[in-house]
PDB file of C-alpha atoms in Angstrom:
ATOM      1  CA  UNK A   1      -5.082  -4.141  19.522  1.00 83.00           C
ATOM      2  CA  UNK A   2      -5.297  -3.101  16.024  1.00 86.00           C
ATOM      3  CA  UNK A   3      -3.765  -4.781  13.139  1.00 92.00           C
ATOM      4  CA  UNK A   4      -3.420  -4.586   9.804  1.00 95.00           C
ATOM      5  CA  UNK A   5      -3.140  -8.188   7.741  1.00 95.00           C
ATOM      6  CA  UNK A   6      -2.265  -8.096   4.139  1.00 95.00           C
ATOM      7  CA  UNK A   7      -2.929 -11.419   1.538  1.00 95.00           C
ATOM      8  CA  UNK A   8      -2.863 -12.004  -1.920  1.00 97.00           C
ATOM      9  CA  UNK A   9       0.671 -11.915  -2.742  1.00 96.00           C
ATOM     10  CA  UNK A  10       2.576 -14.949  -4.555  1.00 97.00           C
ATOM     11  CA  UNK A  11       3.774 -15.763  -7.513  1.00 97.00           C
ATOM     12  CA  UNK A  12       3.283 -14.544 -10.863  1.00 97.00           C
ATOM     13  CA  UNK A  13       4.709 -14.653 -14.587  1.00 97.00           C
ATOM     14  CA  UNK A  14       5.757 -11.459 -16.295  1.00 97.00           C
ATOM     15  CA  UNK A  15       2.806  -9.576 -17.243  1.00 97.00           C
ATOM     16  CA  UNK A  16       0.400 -11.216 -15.210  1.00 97.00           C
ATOM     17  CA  UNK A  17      -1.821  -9.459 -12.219  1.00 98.00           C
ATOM     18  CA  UNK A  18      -2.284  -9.646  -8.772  1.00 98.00           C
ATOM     19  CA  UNK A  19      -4.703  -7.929  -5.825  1.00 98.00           C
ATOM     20  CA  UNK A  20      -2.971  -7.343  -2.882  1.00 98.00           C
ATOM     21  CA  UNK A  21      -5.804  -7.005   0.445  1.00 98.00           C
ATOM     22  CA  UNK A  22      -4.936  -5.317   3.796  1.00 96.00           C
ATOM     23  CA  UNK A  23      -7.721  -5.872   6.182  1.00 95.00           C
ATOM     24  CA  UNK A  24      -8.062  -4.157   9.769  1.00 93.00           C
ATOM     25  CA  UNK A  25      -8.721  -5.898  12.812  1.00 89.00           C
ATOM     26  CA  UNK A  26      -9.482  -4.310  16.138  1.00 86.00           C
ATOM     27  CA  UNK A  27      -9.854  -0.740  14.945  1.00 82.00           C
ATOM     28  CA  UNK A  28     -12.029   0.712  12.339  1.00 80.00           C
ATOM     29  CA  UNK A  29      -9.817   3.065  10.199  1.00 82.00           C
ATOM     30  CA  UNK A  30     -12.662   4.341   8.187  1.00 79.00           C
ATOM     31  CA  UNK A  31     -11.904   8.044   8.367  1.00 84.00           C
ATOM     32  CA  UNK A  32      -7.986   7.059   8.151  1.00 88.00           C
ATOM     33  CA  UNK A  33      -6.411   7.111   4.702  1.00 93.00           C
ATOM     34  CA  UNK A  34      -4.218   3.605   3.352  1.00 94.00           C
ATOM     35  CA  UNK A  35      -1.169   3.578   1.451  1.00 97.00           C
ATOM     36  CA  UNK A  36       0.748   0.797   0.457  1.00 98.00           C
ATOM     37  CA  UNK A  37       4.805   0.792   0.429  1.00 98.00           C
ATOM     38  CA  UNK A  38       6.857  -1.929  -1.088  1.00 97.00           C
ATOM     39  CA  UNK A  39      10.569  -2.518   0.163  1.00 96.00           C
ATOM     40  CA  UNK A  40      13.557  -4.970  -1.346  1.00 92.00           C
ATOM     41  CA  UNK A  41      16.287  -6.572   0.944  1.00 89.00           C
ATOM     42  CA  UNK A  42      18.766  -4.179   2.202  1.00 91.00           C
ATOM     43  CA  UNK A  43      16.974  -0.981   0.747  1.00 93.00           C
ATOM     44  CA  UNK A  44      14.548   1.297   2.417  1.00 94.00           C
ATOM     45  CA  UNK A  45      10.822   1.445   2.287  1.00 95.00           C
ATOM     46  CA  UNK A  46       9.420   2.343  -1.156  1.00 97.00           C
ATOM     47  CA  UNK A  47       6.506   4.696  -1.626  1.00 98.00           C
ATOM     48  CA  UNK A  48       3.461   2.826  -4.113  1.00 98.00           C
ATOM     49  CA  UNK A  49       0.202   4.193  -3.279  1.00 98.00           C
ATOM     50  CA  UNK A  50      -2.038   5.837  -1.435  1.00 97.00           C
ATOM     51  CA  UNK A  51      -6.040   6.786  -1.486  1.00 96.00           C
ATOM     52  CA  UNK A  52      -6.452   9.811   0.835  1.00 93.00           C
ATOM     53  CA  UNK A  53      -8.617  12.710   0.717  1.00 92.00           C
ATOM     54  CA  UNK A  54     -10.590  10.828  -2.016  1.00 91.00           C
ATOM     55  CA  UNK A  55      -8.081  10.997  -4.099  1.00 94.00           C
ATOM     56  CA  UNK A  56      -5.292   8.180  -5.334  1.00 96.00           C
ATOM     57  CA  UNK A  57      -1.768   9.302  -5.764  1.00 96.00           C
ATOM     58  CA  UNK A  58       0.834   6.639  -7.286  1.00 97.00           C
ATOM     59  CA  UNK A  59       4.586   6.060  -7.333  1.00 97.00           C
ATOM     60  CA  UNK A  60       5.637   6.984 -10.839  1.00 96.00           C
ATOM     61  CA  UNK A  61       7.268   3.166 -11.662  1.00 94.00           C
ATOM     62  CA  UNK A  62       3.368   2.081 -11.198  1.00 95.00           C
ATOM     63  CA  UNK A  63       1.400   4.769 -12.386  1.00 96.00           C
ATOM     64  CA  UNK A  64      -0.698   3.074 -15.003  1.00 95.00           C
ATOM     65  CA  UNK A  65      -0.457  -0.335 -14.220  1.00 96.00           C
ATOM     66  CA  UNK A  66      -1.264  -0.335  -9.971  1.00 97.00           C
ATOM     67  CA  UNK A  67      -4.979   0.390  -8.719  1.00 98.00           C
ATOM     68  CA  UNK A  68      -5.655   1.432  -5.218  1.00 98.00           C
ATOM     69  CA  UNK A  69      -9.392   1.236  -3.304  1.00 97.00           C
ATOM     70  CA  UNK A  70     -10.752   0.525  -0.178  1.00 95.00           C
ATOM     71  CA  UNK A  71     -14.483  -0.938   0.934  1.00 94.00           C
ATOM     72  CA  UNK A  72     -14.835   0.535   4.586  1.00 90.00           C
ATOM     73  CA  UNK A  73     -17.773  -1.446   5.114  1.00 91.00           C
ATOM     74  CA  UNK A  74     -14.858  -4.623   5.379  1.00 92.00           C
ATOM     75  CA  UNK A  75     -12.510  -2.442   6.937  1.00 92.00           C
ATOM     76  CA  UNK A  76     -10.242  -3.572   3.860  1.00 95.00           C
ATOM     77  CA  UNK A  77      -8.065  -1.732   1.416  1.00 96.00           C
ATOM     78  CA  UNK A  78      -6.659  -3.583  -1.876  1.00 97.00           C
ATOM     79  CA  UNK A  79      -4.231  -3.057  -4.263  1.00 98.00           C
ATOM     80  CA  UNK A  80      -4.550  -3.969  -7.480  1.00 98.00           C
ATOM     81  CA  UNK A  81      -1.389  -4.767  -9.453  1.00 98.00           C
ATOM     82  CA  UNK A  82      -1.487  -5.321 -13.316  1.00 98.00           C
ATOM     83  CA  UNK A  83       1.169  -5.194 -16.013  1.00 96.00           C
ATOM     84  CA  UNK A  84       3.685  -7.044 -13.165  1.00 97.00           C
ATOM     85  CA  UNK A  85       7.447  -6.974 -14.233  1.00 95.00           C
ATOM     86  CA  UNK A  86      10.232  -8.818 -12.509  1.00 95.00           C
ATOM     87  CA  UNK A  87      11.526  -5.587 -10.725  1.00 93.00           C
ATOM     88  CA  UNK A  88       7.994  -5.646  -8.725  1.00 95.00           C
ATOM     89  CA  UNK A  89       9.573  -8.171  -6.980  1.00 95.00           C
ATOM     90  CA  UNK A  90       9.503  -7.258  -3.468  1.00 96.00           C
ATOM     91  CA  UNK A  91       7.617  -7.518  -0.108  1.00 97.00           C
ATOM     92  CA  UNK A  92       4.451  -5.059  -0.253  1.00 98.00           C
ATOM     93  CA  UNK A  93       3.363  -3.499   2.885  1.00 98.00           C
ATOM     94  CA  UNK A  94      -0.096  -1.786   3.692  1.00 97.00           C
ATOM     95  CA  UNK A  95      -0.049   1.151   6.030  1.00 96.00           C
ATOM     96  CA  UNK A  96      -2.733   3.556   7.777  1.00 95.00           C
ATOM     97  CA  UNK A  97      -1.639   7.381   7.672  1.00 93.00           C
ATOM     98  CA  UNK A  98      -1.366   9.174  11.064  1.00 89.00           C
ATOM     99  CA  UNK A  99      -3.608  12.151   9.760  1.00 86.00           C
ATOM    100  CA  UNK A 100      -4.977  12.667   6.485  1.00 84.00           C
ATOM    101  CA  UNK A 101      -3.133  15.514   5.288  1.00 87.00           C
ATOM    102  CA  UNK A 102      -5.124  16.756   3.158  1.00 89.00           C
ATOM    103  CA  UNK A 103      -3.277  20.029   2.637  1.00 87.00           C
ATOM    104  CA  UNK A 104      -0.255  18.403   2.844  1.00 91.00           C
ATOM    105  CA  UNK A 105      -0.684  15.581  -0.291  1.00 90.00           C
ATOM    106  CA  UNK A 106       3.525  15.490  -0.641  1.00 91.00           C
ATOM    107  CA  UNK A 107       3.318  13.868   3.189  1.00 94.00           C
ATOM    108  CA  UNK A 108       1.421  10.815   1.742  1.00 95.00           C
ATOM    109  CA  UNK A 109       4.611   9.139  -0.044  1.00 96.00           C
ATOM    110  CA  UNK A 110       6.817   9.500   3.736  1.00 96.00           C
ATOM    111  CA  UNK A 111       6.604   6.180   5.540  1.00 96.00           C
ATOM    112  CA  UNK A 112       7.088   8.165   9.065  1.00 96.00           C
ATOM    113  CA  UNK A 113       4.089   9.696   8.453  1.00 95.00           C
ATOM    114  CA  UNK A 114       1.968   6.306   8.850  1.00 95.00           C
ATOM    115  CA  UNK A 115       1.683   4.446  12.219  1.00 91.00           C
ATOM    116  CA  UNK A 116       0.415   1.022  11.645  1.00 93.00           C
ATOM    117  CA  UNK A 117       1.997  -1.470   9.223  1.00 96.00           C
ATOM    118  CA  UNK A 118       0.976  -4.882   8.078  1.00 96.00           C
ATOM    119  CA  UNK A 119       4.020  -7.696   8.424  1.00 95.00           C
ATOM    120  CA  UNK A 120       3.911  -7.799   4.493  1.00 96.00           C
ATOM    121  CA  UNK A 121       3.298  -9.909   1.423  1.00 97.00           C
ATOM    122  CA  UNK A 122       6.210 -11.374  -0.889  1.00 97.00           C
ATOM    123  CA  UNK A 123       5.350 -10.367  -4.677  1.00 97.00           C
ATOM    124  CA  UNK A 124       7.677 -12.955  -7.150  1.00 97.00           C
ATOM    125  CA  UNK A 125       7.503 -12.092 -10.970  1.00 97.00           C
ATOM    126  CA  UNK A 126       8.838 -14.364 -12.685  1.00 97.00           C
ATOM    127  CA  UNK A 127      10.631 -13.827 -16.479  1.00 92.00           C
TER     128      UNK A 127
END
């Protein structure tokens, strides 16, 4: 059964970096496209990132600061974060897109449009 696990989340102070890692297991999702969502407690599902298409496309509040990649040879996709503020405090999900869409880039940011989900990783910034 495939699954997607995530690591690399914690604790951090304001300012400091993290790289988040969402590695496949039981499916190779090498022609598949990753994004990465983050959501707070009672709120829904926040669009971050998302290399498809060989491009990157990036949630405005982390434009700048967030870098997304993937190395297919470890079935793995990662997410950089730099630049962390206390409002990055959330739990950061990985995700694998149903179809690429490539002529359909404003589908990327839609969490229906992705069918497997890694449980998450809790991101703390502290001030």
């Amino acid at each position: 059964q495939a699954q997607l696990i995530e690591s690399g989340g914690g604790l951090v102070q304001d300012g400091g970096s993290l790289l988040l890692s969402c590695t496949a297991t039981g499916h190779t999702f090498a022609n598949n496209a990753m994004g990465w969502f983050r959501q707070s407690s009672g709120k829904e599902r926040e669009f971050v990132a998302v290399l498809a298409c060989a491009t990157t496309q990036y949630s405005e509040s982390v434009k700048g600061g967030f870098t997304i990649s993937r190395e297919n040879a470890k079935n793995t996709g990662y997410l950089q974060m730099n630049s962390l503020k206390p409002e990055d405090t959330v739990v950061y999900y990985c995700a694998v897109l149903k179809e690429n869409y490539c002529a359909a880039p404003n589908r990327w940011t839609r969490a229906e449009e992705y069918y497997y989900w890694g449980q998450g990783t809790q991101v703390t910034v502290s001030s």
